C-alpha positions as protocol buffer text, in pm:
chain_id: "A"
residue {
  index: 1
  type: MET
  ca { x: 0 y: 0 z: 0 }
}
residue {
  index: 2
  type: SER
  ca { x: 132 y: 344 z: -89 }
}
residue {
  index: 3
  type: SER
  ca { x: 150 y: 630 z: 158 }
}
residue {
  index: 4
  type: SER
  ca { x: -73 y: 857 z: -53 }
}
residue {
  index: 5
  type: VAL
  ca { x: -337 y: 821 z: -323 }
}
residue {
  index: 6
  type: PHE
  ca { x: -165 y: 1093 z: -526 }
}
residue {
  index: 7
  type: VAL
  ca { x: 94 y: 843 z: -647 }
}
residue {
  index: 8
  type: GLU
  ca { x: -163 y: 579 z: -744 }
}
residue {
  index: 9
  type: LEU
  ca { x: -249 y: 506 z: -1106 }
}
residue {
  index: 10
  type: ARG
  ca { x: -616 y: 560 z: -1023 }
}
residue {
  index: 11
  type: PHE
  ca { x: -546 y: 920 z: -925 }
}
residue {
  index: 12
  type: TRP
  ca { x: -375 y: 991 z: -1258 }
}
residue {
  index: 13
  type: LEU
  ca { x: -658 y: 819 z: -1443 }
}
residue {
  index: 14
  type: LEU
  ca { x: -895 y: 1051 z: -1257 }
}
residue {
  index: 15
  type: VAL
  ca { x: -695 y: 1351 z: -1380 }
}
residue {
  index: 16
  type: VAL
  ca { x: -706 y: 1221 z: -1738 }
}
residue {
  index: 17
  type: PHE
  ca { x: -1079 y: 1141 z: -1730 }
}
residue {
  index: 18
  type: SER
  ca { x: -1169 y: 1463 z: -1544 }
}
residue {
  index: 19
  type: PHE
  ca { x: -958 y: 1719 z: -1726 }
}
residue {
  index: 20
  type: VAL
  ca { x: -755 y: 1597 z: -2024 }
}
residue {
  index: 21
  type: LEU
  ca { x: -1014 y: 1399 z: -2223 }
}
residue {
  index: 22
  type: PRO
  ca { x: -1309 y: 1637 z: -2168 }
}
residue {
  index: 23
  type: ALA
  ca { x: -1091 y: 1938 z: -2255 }
}
residue {
  index: 24
  type: GLY
  ca { x: -987 y: 1760 z: -2573 }
}
residue {
  index: 25
  type: ILE
  ca { x: -1348 y: 1685 z: -2665 }
}
residue {
  index: 26
  type: TYR
  ca { x: -1459 y: 2042 z: -2598 }
}
residue {
  index: 27
  type: ALA
  ca { x: -1166 y: 2184 z: -2795 }
}
residue {
  index: 28
  type: LEU
  ca { x: -1246 y: 1954 z: -3087 }
}
residue {
  index: 29
  type: LEU
  ca { x: -1613 y: 2055 z: -3080 }
}
residue {
  index: 30
  type: LEU
  ca { x: -1523 y: 2425 z: -3070 }
}
residue {
  index: 31
  type: VAL
  ca { x: -1274 y: 2422 z: -3358 }
}
residue {
  index: 32
  type: THR
  ca { x: -1474 y: 2191 z: -3587 }
}
residue {
  index: 33
  type: ARG
  ca { x: -1660 y: 2382 z: -3857 }
}
residue {
  index: 34
  type: SER
  ca { x: -1887 y: 2091 z: -3949 }
}
residue {
  index: 35
  type: ILE
  ca { x: -1958 y: 1769 z: -3768 }
}
residue {
  index: 36
  type: SER
  ca { x: -2177 y: 1468 z: -3831 }
}
residue {
  index: 37
  type: ARG
  ca { x: -2459 y: 1361 z: -3606 }
}
residue {
  index: 38
  type: ARG
  ca { x: -2279 y: 1036 z: -3537 }
}
residue {
  index: 39
  type: ALA
  ca { x: -1974 y: 1225 z: -3414 }
}
residue {
  index: 40
  type: VAL
  ca { x: -2189 y: 1441 z: -3184 }
}
residue {
  index: 41
  type: LEU
  ca { x: -2362 y: 1129 z: -3057 }
}
residue {
  index: 42
  type: GLY
  ca { x: -2023 y: 963 z: -3003 }
}
residue {
  index: 43
  type: PHE
  ca { x: -1893 y: 1263 z: -2809 }
}
residue {
  index: 44
  type: GLY
  ca { x: -2208 y: 1267 z: -2596 }
}
residue {
  index: 45
  type: ILE
  ca { x: -2177 y: 898 z: -2515 }
}
residue {
  index: 46
  type: ALA
  ca { x: -1806 y: 943 z: -2441 }
}
residue {
  index: 47
  type: LEU
  ca { x: -1880 y: 1225 z: -2195 }
}
residue {
  index: 48
  type: VAL
  ca { x: -2144 y: 1018 z: -2015 }
}
residue {
  index: 49
  type: LEU
  ca { x: -1904 y: 722 z: -1994 }
}
residue {
  index: 50
  type: MET
  ca { x: -1623 y: 947 z: -1867 }
}
residue {
  index: 51
  type: ALA
  ca { x: -1857 y: 1078 z: -1597 }
}
residue {
  index: 52
  type: GLY
  ca { x: -1923 y: 720 z: -1488 }
}
residue {
  index: 53
  type: VAL
  ca { x: -1552 y: 639 z: -1480 }
}
residue {
  index: 54
  type: ASP
  ca { x: -1491 y: 958 z: -1279 }
}
residue {
  index: 55
  type: LEU
  ca { x: -1748 y: 858 z: -1020 }
}
residue {
  index: 56
  type: TYR
  ca { x: -1600 y: 511 z: -989 }
}
residue {
  index: 57
  type: LEU
  ca { x: -1248 y: 650 z: -950 }
}
residue {
  index: 58
  type: LEU
  ca { x: -1360 y: 907 z: -693 }
}
residue {
  index: 59
  type: GLN
  ca { x: -1528 y: 637 z: -487 }
}
residue {
  index: 60
  type: THR
  ca { x: -1230 y: 403 z: -496 }
}
residue {
  index: 61
  type: LEU
  ca { x: -984 y: 683 z: -418 }
}
residue {
  index: 62
  type: ALA
  ca { x: -1194 y: 790 z: -119 }
}
residue {
  index: 63
  type: SER
  ca { x: -1187 y: 432 z: 4 }
}
residue {
  index: 64
  type: VAL
  ca { x: -810 y: 408 z: -40 }
}
residue {
  index: 65
  type: ALA
  ca { x: -753 y: 752 z: 118 }
}
residue {
  index: 66
  type: LYS
  ca { x: -910 y: 631 z: 442 }
}
residue {
  index: 67
  type: ASN
  ca { x: -637 y: 371 z: 477 }
}
residue {
  index: 68
  type: THR
  ca { x: -334 y: 586 z: 397 }
}
residue {
  index: 69
  type: PRO
  ca { x: -133 y: 774 z: 659 }
}
residue {
  index: 70
  type: SER
  ca { x: -129 y: 1094 z: 450 }
}
residue {
  index: 71
  type: LEU
  ca { x: -358 y: 1372 z: 569 }
}
residue {
  index: 72
  type: ALA
  ca { x: -346 y: 1556 z: 235 }
}
residue {
  index: 73
  type: ASP
  ca { x: -544 y: 1291 z: 52 }
}
residue {
  index: 74
  type: ASP
  ca { x: -792 y: 1275 z: 342 }
}
residue {
  index: 75
  type: LYS
  ca { x: -856 y: 1648 z: 302 }
}
residue {
  index: 76
  type: VAL
  ca { x: -919 y: 1610 z: -70 }
}
residue {
  index: 77
  type: PHE
  ca { x: -1111 y: 1282 z: -96 }
}
residue {
  index: 78
  type: ILE
  ca { x: -1283 y: 1241 z: 242 }
}
residue {
  index: 79
  type: SER
  ca { x: -1364 y: 1594 z: 362 }
}
residue {
  index: 80
  type: GLU
  ca { x: -1630 y: 1835 z: 242 }
}
residue {
  index: 81
  type: LEU
  ca { x: -1395 y: 1935 z: -39 }
}
residue {
  index: 82
  type: SER
  ca { x: -1467 y: 1602 z: -205 }
}
residue {
  index: 83
  type: ILE
  ca { x: -1815 y: 1729 z: -292 }
}
residue {
  index: 84
  type: ALA
  ca { x: -1652 y: 1979 z: -528 }
}
residue {
  index: 85
  type: LEU
  ca { x: -1480 y: 1690 z: -708 }
}
residue {
  index: 86
  type: TYR
  ca { x: -1819 y: 1538 z: -788 }
}
residue {
  index: 87
  type: ILE
  ca { x: -1929 y: 1851 z: -975 }
}
residue {
  index: 88
  type: LEU
  ca { x: -1709 y: 1770 z: -1276 }
}
residue {
  index: 89
  type: PRO
  ca { x: -1866 y: 1431 z: -1354 }
}
residue {
  index: 90
  type: VAL
  ca { x: -2212 y: 1579 z: -1305 }
}
residue {
  index: 91
  type: VAL
  ca { x: -2135 y: 1856 z: -1554 }
}
residue {
  index: 92
  type: PHE
  ca { x: -1978 y: 1618 z: -1807 }
}
residue {
  index: 93
  type: GLY
  ca { x: -2265 y: 1373 z: -1776 }
}
residue {
  index: 94
  type: GLY
  ca { x: -2517 y: 1654 z: -1816 }
}
residue {
  index: 95
  type: ILE
  ca { x: -2347 y: 1792 z: -2127 }
}
residue {
  index: 96
  type: GLY
  ca { x: -2319 y: 1439 z: -2267 }
}
residue {
  index: 97
  type: VAL
  ca { x: -2690 y: 1376 z: -2211 }
}
residue {
  index: 98
  type: ASN
  ca { x: -2770 y: 1709 z: -2377 }
}
residue {
  index: 99
  type: LEU
  ca { x: -2561 y: 1617 z: -2683 }
}
residue {
  index: 100
  type: ILE
  ca { x: -2730 y: 1277 z: -2706 }
}
residue {
  index: 101
  type: SER
  ca { x: -3079 y: 1427 z: -2670 }
}
residue {
  index: 102
  type: HIS
  ca { x: -2994 y: 1695 z: -2930 }
}
residue {
  index: 103
  type: VAL
  ca { x: -2908 y: 1426 z: -3186 }
}
residue {
  index: 104
  type: LEU
  ca { x: -3216 y: 1221 z: -3099 }
}
residue {
  index: 105
  type: LEU
  ca { x: -3449 y: 1522 z: -3117 }
}
residue {
  index: 106
  type: ARG
  ca { x: -3306 y: 1630 z: -3453 }
}
residue {
  index: 107
  type: HIS
  ca { x: -3350 y: 1276 z: -3585 }
}
residue {
  index: 108
  type: LEU
  ca { x: -3710 y: 1259 z: -3461 }
}
residue {
  index: 109
  type: THR
  ca { x: -3791 y: 1602 z: -3607 }
}
residue {
  index: 110
  type: ASP
  ca { x: -3651 y: 1496 z: -3944 }
}
residue {
  index: 111
  type: ALA
  ca { x: -3843 y: 1167 z: -3928 }
}
residue {
  index: 112
  type: GLU
  ca { x: -4168 y: 1352 z: -3847 }
}
residue {
  index: 113
  type: ASN
  ca { x: -4112 y: 1592 z: -4136 }
}
residue {
  index: 114
  type: ARG
  ca { x: -4049 y: 1298 z: -4375 }
}
residue {
  index: 115
  type: PHE
  ca { x: -4365 y: 1129 z: -4250 }
}
residue {
  index: 116
  type: ASP
  ca { x: -4567 y: 1448 z: -4300 }
}
residue {
  index: 117
  type: ARG
  ca { x: -4433 y: 1489 z: -4656 }
}
residue {
  index: 118
  type: GLU
  ca { x: -4505 y: 1124 z: -4743 }
}
residue {
  index: 119
  type: HIS
  ca { x: -4856 y: 1128 z: -4595 }
}
residue {
  index: 120
  type: SER
  ca { x: -4974 y: 1472 z: -4696 }
}
residue {
  index: 121
  type: ASP
  ca { x: -5310 y: 1497 z: -4870 }
}
residue {
  index: 122
  type: GLY
  ca { x: -5184 y: 1731 z: -5139 }
}
């Protein structure tokens, strides 16, 4: 057992899934001039999955932090400050769900319009 969770692989995975990958996705979405619906759907699913991984990693790191002698990781993962860490996955999951629902709503709107054109009385 290590003396701190900050040297664990899980901590560095948390950093990657909380900051690096979402920042890359947002940067890609901002600089892209045109994007397919499948890509938007893929990014939305990826954000929701990253939020799930973040929650899992936060839970396991809090469990490990209880058993380490370091007080620094206790202050981050066990104290009230840990609530702030849960905001990131909530935001990423929310944005991911919004991207997924945007694609689904656009698809349903297009399908309704096609149905109306095919079944119009004129």
